[in-house]
XYZ file of C-alpha atoms in Angstrom:
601
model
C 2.351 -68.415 -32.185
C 2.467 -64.500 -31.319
C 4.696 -62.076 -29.592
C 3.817 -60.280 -26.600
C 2.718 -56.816 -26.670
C 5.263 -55.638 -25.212
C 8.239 -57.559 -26.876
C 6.204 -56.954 -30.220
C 6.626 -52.934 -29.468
C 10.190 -53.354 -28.343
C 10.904 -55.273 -31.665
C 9.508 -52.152 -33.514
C 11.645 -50.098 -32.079
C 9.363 -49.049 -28.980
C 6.418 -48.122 -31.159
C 3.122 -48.144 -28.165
C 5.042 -48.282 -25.013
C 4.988 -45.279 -22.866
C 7.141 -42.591 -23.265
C 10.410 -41.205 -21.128
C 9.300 -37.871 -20.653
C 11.640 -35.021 -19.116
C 10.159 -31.682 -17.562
C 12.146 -28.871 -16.407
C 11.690 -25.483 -14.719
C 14.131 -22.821 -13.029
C 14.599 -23.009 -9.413
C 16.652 -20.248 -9.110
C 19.758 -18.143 -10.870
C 22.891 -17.911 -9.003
C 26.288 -15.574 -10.216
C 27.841 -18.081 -12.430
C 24.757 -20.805 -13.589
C 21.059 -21.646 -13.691
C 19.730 -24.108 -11.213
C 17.384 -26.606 -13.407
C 14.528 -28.510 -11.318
C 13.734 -31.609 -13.751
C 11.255 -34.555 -13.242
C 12.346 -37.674 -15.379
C 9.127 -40.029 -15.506
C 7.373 -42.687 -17.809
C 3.781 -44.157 -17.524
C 3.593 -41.749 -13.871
C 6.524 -43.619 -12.715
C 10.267 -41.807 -11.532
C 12.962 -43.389 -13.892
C 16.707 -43.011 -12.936
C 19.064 -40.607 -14.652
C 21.693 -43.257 -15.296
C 19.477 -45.641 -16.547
C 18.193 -43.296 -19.168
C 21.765 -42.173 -19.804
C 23.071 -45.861 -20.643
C 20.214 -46.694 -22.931
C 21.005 -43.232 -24.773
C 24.605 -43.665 -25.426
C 23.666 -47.003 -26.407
C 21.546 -45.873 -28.860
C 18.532 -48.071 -27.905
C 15.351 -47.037 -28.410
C 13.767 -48.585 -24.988
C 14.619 -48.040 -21.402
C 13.329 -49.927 -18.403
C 11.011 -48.814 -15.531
C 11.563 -49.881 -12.420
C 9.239 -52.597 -11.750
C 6.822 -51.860 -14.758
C 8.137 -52.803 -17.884
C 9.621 -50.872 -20.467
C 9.388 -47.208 -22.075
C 10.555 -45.824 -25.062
C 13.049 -43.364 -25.204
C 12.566 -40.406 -28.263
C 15.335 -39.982 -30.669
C 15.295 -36.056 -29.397
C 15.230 -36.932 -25.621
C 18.396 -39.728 -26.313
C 19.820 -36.436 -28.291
C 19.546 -34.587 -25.068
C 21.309 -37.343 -22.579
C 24.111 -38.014 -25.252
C 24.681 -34.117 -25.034
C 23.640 -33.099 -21.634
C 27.568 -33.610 -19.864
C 28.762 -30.556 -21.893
C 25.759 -28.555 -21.348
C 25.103 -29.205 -16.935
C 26.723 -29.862 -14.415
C 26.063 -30.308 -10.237
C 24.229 -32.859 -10.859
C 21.491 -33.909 -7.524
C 19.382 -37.250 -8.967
C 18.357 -37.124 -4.947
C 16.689 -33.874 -5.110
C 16.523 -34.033 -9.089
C 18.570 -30.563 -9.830
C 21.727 -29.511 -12.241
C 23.037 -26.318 -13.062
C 23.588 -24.978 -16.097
C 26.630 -22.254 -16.617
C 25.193 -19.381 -18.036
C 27.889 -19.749 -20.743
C 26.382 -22.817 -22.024
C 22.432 -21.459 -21.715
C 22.347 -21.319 -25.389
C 24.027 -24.561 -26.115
C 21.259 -26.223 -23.367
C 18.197 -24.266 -25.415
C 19.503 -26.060 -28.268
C 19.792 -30.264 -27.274
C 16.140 -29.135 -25.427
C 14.237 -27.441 -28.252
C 12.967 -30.520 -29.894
C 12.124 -32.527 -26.193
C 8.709 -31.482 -24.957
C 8.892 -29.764 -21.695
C 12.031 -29.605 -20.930
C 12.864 -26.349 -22.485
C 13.183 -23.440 -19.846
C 12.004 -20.172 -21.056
C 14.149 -18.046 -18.933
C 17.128 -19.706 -20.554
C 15.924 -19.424 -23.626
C 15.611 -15.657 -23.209
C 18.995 -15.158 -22.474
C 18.624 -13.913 -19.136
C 22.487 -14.686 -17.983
C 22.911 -13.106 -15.460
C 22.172 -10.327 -14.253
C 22.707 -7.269 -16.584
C 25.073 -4.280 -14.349
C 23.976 -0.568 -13.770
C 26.246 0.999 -16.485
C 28.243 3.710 -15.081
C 28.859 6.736 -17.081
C 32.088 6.420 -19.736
C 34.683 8.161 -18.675
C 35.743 8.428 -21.925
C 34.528 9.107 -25.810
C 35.078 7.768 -28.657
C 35.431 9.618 -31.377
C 35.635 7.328 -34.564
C 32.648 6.836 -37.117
C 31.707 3.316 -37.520
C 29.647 2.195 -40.238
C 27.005 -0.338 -39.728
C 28.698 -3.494 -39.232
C 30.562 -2.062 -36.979
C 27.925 -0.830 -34.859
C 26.661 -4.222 -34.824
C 30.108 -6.020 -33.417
C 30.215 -3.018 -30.788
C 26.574 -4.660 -29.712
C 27.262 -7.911 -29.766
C 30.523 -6.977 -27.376
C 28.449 -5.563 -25.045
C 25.912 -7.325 -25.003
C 27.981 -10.574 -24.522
C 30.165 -9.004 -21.874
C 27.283 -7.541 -19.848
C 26.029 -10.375 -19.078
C 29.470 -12.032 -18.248
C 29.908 -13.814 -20.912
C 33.386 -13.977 -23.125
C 33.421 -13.289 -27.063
C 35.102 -14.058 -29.933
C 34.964 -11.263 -32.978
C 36.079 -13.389 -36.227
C 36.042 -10.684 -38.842
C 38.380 -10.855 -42.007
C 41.105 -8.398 -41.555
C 40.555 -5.032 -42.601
C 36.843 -4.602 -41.312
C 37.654 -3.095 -38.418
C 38.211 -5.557 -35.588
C 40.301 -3.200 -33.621
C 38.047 -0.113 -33.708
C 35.090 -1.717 -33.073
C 36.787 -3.512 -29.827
C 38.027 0.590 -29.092
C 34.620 1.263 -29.241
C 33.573 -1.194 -26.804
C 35.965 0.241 -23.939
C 35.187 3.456 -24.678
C 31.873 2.748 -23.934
C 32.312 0.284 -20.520
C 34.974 2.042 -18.900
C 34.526 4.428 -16.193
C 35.896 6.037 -13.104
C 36.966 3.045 -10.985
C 37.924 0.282 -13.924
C 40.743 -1.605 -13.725
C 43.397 -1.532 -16.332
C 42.371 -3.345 -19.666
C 45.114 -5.428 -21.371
C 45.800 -6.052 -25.045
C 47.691 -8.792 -26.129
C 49.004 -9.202 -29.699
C 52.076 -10.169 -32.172
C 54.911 -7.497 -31.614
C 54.253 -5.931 -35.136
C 50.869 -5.031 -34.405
C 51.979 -3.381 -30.531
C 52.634 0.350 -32.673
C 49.008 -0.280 -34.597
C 47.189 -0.714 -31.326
C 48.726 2.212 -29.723
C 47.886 4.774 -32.480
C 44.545 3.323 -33.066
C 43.641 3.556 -29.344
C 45.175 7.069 -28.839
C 43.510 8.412 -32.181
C 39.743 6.867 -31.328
C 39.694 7.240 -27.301
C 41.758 10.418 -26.341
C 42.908 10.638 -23.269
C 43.631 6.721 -22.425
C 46.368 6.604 -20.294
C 48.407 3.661 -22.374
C 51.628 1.660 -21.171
C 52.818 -0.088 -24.373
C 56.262 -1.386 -23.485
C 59.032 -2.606 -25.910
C 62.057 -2.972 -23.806
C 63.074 -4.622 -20.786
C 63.329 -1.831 -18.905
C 60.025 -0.046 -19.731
C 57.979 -3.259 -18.883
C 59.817 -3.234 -15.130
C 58.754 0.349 -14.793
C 54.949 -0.099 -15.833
C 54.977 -3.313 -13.443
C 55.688 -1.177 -10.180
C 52.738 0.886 -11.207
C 50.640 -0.690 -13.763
C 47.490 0.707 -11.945
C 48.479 4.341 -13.090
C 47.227 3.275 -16.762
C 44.276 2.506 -18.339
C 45.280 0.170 -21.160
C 48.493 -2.044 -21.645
C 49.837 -3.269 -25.425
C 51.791 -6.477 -24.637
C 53.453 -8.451 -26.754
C 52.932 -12.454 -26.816
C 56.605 -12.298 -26.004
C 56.635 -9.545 -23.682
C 53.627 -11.323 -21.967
C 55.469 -14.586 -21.828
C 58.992 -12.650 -20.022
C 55.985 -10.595 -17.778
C 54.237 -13.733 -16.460
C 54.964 -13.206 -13.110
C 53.220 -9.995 -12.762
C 51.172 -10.895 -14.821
C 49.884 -13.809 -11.836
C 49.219 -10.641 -10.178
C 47.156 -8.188 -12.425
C 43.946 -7.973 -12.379
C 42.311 -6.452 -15.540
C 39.023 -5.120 -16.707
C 39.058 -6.350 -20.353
C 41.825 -9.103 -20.925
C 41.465 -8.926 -25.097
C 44.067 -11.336 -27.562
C 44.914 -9.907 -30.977
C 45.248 -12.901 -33.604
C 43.778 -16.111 -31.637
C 46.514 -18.361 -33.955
C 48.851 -17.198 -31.284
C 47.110 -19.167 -28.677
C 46.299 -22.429 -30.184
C 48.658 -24.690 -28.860
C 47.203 -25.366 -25.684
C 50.367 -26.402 -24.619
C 52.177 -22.976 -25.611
C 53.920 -20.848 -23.375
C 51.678 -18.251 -24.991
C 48.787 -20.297 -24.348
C 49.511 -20.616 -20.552
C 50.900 -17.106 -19.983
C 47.278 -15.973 -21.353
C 45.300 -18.196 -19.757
C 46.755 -17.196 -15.789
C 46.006 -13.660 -16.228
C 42.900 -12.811 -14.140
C 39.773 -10.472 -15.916
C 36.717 -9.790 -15.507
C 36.405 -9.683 -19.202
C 37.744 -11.639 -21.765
C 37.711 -11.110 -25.855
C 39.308 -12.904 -28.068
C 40.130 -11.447 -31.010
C 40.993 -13.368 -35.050
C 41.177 -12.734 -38.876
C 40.858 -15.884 -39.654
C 38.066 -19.190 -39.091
C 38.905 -21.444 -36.484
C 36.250 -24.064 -37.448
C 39.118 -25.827 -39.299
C 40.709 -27.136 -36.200
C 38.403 -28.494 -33.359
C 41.689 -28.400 -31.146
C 42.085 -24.825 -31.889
C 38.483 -24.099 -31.342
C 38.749 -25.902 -27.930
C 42.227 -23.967 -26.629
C 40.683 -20.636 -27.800
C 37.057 -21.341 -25.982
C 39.319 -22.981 -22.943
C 40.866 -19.294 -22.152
C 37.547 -17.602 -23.242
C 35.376 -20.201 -20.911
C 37.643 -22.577 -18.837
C 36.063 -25.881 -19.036
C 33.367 -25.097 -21.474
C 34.550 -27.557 -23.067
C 35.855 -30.072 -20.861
C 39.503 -31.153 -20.827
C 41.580 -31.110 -23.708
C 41.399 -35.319 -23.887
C 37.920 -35.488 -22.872
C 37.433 -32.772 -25.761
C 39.794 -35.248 -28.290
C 37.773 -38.523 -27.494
C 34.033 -36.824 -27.966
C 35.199 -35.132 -30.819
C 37.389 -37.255 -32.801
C 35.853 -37.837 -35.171
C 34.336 -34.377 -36.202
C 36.006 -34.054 -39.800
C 33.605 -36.791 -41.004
C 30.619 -36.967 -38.383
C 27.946 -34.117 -39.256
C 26.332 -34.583 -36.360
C 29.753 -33.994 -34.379
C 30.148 -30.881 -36.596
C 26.916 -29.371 -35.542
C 26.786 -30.639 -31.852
C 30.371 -28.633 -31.587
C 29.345 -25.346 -33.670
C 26.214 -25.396 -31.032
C 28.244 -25.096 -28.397
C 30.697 -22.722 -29.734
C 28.829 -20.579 -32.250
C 26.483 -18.443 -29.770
C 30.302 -16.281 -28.945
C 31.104 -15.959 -31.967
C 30.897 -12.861 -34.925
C 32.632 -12.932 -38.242
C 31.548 -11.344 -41.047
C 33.538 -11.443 -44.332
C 33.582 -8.711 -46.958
C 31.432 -10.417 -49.339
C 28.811 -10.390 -46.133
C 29.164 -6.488 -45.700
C 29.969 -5.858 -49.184
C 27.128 -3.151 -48.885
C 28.108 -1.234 -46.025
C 32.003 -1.154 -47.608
C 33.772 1.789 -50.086
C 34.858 0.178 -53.527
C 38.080 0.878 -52.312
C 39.348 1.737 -49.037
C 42.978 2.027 -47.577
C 44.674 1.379 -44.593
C 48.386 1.878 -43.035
C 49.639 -0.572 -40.101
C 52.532 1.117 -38.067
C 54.990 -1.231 -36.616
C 57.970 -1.162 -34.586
C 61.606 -2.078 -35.038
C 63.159 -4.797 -32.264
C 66.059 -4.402 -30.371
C 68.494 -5.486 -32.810
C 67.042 -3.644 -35.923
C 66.968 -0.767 -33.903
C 70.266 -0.418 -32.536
C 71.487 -1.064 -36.470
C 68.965 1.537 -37.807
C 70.767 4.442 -34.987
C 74.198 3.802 -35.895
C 73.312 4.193 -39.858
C 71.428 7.476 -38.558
C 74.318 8.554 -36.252
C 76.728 8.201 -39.691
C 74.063 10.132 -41.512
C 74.100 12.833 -39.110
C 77.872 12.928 -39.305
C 77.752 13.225 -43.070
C 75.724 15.711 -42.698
C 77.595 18.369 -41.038
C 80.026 17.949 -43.781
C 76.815 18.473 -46.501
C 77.759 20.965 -49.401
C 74.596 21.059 -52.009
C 76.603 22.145 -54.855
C 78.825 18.532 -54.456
C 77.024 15.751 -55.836
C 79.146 13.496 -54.677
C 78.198 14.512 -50.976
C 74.813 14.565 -52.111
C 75.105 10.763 -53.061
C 76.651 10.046 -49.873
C 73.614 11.470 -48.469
C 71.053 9.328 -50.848
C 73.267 6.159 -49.725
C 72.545 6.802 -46.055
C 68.236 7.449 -46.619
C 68.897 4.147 -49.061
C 70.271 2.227 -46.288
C 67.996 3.451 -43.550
C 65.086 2.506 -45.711
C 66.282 -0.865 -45.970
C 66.736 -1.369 -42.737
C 63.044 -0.551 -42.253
C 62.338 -2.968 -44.378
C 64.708 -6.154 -43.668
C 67.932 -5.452 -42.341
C 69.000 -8.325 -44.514
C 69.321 -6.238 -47.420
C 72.374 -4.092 -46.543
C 75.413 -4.824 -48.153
C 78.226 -7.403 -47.075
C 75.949 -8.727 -45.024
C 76.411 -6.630 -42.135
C 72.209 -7.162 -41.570
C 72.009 -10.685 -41.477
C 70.282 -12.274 -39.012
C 69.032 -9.219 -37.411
C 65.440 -10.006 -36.803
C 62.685 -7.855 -39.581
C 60.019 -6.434 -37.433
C 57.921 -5.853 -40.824
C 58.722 -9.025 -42.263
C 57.078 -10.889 -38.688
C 53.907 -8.164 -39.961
C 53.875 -9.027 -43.086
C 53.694 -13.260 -42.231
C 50.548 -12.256 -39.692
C 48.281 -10.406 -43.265
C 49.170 -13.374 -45.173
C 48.063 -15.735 -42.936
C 44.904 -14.220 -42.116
C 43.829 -13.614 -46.280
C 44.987 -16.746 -47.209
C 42.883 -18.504 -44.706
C 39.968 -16.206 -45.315
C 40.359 -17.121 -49.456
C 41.604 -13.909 -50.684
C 44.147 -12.786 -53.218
C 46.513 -10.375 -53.156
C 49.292 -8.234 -54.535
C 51.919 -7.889 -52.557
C 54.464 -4.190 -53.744
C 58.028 -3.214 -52.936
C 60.661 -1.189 -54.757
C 63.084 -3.283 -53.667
C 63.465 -6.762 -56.010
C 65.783 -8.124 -53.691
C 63.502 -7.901 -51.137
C 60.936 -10.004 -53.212
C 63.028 -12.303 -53.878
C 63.873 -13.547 -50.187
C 60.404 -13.423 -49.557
C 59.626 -15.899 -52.195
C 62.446 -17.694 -50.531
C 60.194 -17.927 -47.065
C 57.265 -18.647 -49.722
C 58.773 -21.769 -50.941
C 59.929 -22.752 -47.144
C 56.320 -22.406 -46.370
C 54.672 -23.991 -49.091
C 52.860 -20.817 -50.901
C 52.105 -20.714 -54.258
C 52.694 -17.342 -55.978
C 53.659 -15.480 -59.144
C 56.270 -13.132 -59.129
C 57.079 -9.985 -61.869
C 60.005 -7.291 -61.814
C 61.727 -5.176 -64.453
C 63.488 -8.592 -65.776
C 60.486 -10.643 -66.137
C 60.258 -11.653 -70.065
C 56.114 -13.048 -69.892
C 54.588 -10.491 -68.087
C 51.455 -11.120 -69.490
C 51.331 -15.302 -69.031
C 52.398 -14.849 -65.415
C 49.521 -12.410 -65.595
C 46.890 -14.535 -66.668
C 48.386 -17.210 -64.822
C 47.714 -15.505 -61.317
C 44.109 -14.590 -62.760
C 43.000 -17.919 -63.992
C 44.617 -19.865 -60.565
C 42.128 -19.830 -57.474
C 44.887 -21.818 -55.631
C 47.610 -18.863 -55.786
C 47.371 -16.243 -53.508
C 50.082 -13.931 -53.857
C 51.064 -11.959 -56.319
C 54.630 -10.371 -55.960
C 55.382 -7.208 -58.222
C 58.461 -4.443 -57.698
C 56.602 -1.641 -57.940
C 58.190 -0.216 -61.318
C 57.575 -3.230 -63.119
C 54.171 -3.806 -61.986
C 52.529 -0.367 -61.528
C 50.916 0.001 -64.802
C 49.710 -1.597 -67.587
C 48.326 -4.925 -65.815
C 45.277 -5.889 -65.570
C 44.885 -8.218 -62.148
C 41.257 -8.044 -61.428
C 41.034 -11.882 -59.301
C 42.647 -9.892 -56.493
C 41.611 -7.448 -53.476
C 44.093 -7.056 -51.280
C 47.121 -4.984 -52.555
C 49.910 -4.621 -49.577
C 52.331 -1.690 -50.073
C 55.421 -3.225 -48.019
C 57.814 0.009 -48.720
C 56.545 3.690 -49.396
C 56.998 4.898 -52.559
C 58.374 8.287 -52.669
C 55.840 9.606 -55.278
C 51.990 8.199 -53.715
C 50.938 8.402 -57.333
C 52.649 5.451 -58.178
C 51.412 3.967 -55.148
C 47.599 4.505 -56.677
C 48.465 3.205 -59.679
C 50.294 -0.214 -58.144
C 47.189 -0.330 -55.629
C 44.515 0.297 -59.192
C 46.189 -2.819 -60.576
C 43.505 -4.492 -58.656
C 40.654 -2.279 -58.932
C 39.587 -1.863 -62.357
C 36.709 -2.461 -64.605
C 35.665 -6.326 -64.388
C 36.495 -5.532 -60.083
C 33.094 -7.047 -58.274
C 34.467 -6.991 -54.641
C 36.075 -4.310 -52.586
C 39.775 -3.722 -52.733
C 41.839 -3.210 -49.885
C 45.119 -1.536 -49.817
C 47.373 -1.796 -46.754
C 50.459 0.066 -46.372
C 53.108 -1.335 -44.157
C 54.916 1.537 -42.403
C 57.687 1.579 -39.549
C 57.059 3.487 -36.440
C 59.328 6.365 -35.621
C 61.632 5.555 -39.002
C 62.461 7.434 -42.619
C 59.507 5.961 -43.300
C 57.049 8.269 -40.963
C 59.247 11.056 -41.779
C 58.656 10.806 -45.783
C 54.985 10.364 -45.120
C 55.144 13.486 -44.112
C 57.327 15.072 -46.133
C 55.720 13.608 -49.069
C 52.114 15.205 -48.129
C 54.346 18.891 -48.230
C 56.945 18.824 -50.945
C 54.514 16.413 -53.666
C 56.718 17.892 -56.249
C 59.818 16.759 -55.223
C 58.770 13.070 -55.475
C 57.751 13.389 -59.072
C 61.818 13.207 -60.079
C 63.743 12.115 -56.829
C 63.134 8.010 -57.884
C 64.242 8.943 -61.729
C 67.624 11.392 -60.176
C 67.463 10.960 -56.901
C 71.095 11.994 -56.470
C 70.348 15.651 -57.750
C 66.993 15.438 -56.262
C 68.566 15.301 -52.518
C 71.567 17.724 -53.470
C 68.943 20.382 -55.192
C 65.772 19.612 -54.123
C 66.144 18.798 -50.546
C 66.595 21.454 -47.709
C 69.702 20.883 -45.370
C 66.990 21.250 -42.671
C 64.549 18.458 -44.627
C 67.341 16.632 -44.714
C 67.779 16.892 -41.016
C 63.787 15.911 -40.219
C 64.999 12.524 -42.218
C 67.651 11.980 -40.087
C 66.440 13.189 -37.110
């Protein structure tokens, strides 16, 4: 006996029956989506959306028509109706229409490419929206960015012009925040609305100089106490750009309901996913007509993370979070969940890593993040001033044992800047480190972007209760000071171990004579008195055998000793040569009663 055509076709997988065919066109563009006309058919003959929709998630190859048999249904076009839910929406099967959000235009180009006629061209172009009449800038930026660059302050625009909200992924230190100064520099005008910036409290001090050193005359509101954010909230209209912490956010979220912003931009998106996070939901309230999101590091690690950080970008881009948890569980070992989710996500997204722009970058370029003491640490860092000051008027440079009192007091300041932990008996425990909270946000970021790094302090104590945080944490590192017998096998070691990322080094110990070549990222957590022994710490890293770029970042608190030897240093270079090797008769016979005063002041 024989089978029947038709059951003969079905039983090779649909092979010579008709085909389910989908055509669609634009019927119009609205201020948020497309509206899609489409025309489902097989053999001439209307099929029904749900119909075609069960036999795709079923993964059959056939689908019935009404009253005529069967059709088969392409592996591309089953593609399409598997994905189609988180690519349309307002769906008519009366008058045959959806809509497609102009955020999702790219991710509906791509589960239509491969399905003959149902691509639309004008979605394909990228015609979101329509493009605004830019307005002159009302202000100028007046940074030099190098090619990259250029190209992140495009793809800003560009996304943003047409309404739609990006995510800049570069690895730290390529410029993420003056590329994003850039971008408001270029968009704001007479008439916008206040931008906000939202980032970890040690970077608040770093945003504020960056912006007021690349866009002068930006009217900025960065707030650090109580009292200054209820001031900026009775006018916050009289500024043009606001530096919030996640914290200061979190106590401001009632005005925040209120604000509305030009540019809502998040520093570090780590901070935000926990969709269930106060910072999370603080964020996600405040209204913009803008919204950038802003991380060192790759989220494609996490689809949950990917999902709250696209959920405050796009609201519902991608569903709910349990709708989001049931398509996607099980990404980590599905490729074709993997590239179904990066098709959806990847069109607002730009990260370039160094080894990307390695061309466009110096062999060795340095940077200094200013941060900010807290309450606590700040109140503890005036009354060790106020004593200083006191000292002072006592001062006689002929005694040197006033002149040690003197040393004690820049000694203890200087700790203070750097954990207030470190003064004696105690009397700084507990007290909150606003450069140690810093100094947790660069390792994160370079450890997750694969990087290794030397991390530099005078101060072995202070080493050593970070490698007590280390081992809370679970970080591997080495560690070297003045005591350390093997220099050379912990050394080679850190060279020969992909899987350790840190190097810790006191800065005597470790500033010459080492060779430590696997890393490219030296932080400088303390300023030395004498910068050439800063070069030489940070040319541990870059020397011959050096194929990448080396970073150096120097760690430096805002309105502190610290700022106020910077400067000093740059005018008295001579003085730092001795003051680390006598520093007692350096302050008594080097220093000027009135120097001494600018590092008190």
């Amino acid at each position: 006996w024989t089978l029947s055509g038709r059951l003969a076709a079905l039983l090779q997988g649909g092979r010579g029956l008709p085909p389910v065919e989908l055509h669609c066109s634009l019927l119009s563009s609205g201020a948020e989506a497309f509206t899609v006309e489409y025309r489902l058919s097989a053999a001439g003959r209307p099929l029904p959306w749900d119909s075609v929709v069960s036999a795709a998630k079923g993964h059959r190859s056939c689908t019935a028509i009404p009253g005529a048999g069967l059709a088969a249904l392409p592996p591309a076009l089953g593609g399409f109706f598997r994905a189609a839910p988180g690519a349309i929406r307002a769906l008519d099967t009366i008058d045959c229409t959806f809509e497609v959000p102009f955020f999702n235009g790219a991710y509906f180009t791509a589960i239509t490419r491969d399905v003959p006629g149902a691509l639309v061209p004008e979605i394909a172009a990228g015609e979101a929206g329509c493009v605004p009449v830019l307005q002159p800038p009302k202000f100028r930026f007046t940074g030099e960015l190098r090619n990259y660059q250029q190209e992140g302050v495009k793809f800003l625009q560009r996304m943003t012009d047409r309404g739609l909200n990006p995510l800049l992924a570069d690895e730290m230190g390529l410029g993420k925040t003056v590329q994003t100064l850039a971008l408001l520099a270029s968009r704001l005008h007479e008439g916008s609305l206040p931008c906000l910036i939202v980032c970890p409290a040690s970077l608040v001090t770093n945003w504020e100089r960056e912006a007021e050193r690349f866009v002068p005359g930006l009217r900025i509101a960065a707030p650090l106490s109580g009292a200054e954010r209820n001031g900026l909230w009775k006018h916050p209209e009289r500024y043009d750009l606001i530096i919030l912490s996640y914290a200061a956010a979190r106590l401001s979220t009632t005005p925040l309901k209120h604000l509305m912003t030009e540019y809502l931009i998040l520093d570090e998106a780590q901070h935000i996913k926990n969709p269930g996070s106060g910072n999370a939901r603080t964020c996600k309230v405040i209204s913009a007509r803008h919204r950038i999101v802003l991380s060192g590091t790759p989220l494609e690690n996490s689809p949950e993370d990917l999902w709250s950080v696209m959920d405050f970008l796009h609201p519902g881009m991608l569903g709910t979070l349990a709708a989001f948890r049931k398509t996607y569980a099980g990404a980590a070992v599905s490729r074709e969940l993997q590239l179904d989710l990066a098709r959806r996500a990847n069109p607002f997204f730009l990260r370039r890593t160094k080894a990307q722009v390695a061309s466009d970058l110096p062999p060795r370029s340095e940077l200094t993040i200013y941060c900010d003491m807290g309450e606590e640490q700040r109140k503890l860092y005036e009354k060790v001033r106020a004593e200083g000051l006191e000292t002072l008027k006592t001062f006689d440079p002929k005694d040197k044992g006033s002149g040690a009192m003197i040393f004690t007091t820049l000694l203890r300041l200087r700790q203070i800047c750097c954990d207030p932990g470190l003064l004696p008996d105690g009397v700084g425990e507990g007290v909150p480190s606003a450069k140690g909270e810093l100094l947790k946000e660069l390792l994160h970021e370079h450890i997750d972007s694969a990087h290794k790094m030397l991390l530099f302090s005078q101060f072995t104590t202070l080493l050593q209760r970070i490698t007590s945080q280390l081992d809370a944490d679970g970080i591997p590192f080495e560690y070297l000071d003045g005591a350390t017998r093997n220099r050379q096998a912990r050394v080679d070691h850190f060279n020969q171990s992909p899987e350790i990322p840190l190097f810790l080094l006191s800065l005597k110990a470790g500033g010459t004579g080492l060779n430590l070549t696997s890393a490219d990222t030296v932080i400088i957590y303390d300023p030395w008195w004498n910068p050439a022994v800063e070069s030489q710490a940070a040319g541990r890293s870059h020397r011959i055998g050096q194929r990448r770029a080396v970073s150096t970042i120097r760690l430096v608190m805002k309105d502190s000793i610290e700022e106020k030897i910077l400067d000093l240093q740059s005018r008295k270079q001579e003085l730092f040569n001795t003051v680390m090797d006598d520093p007692t008769a350096a302050v008594s016979q080097q220093l000027s009663l009135d120097e001494l005063r600018a590092l008190l002041g």
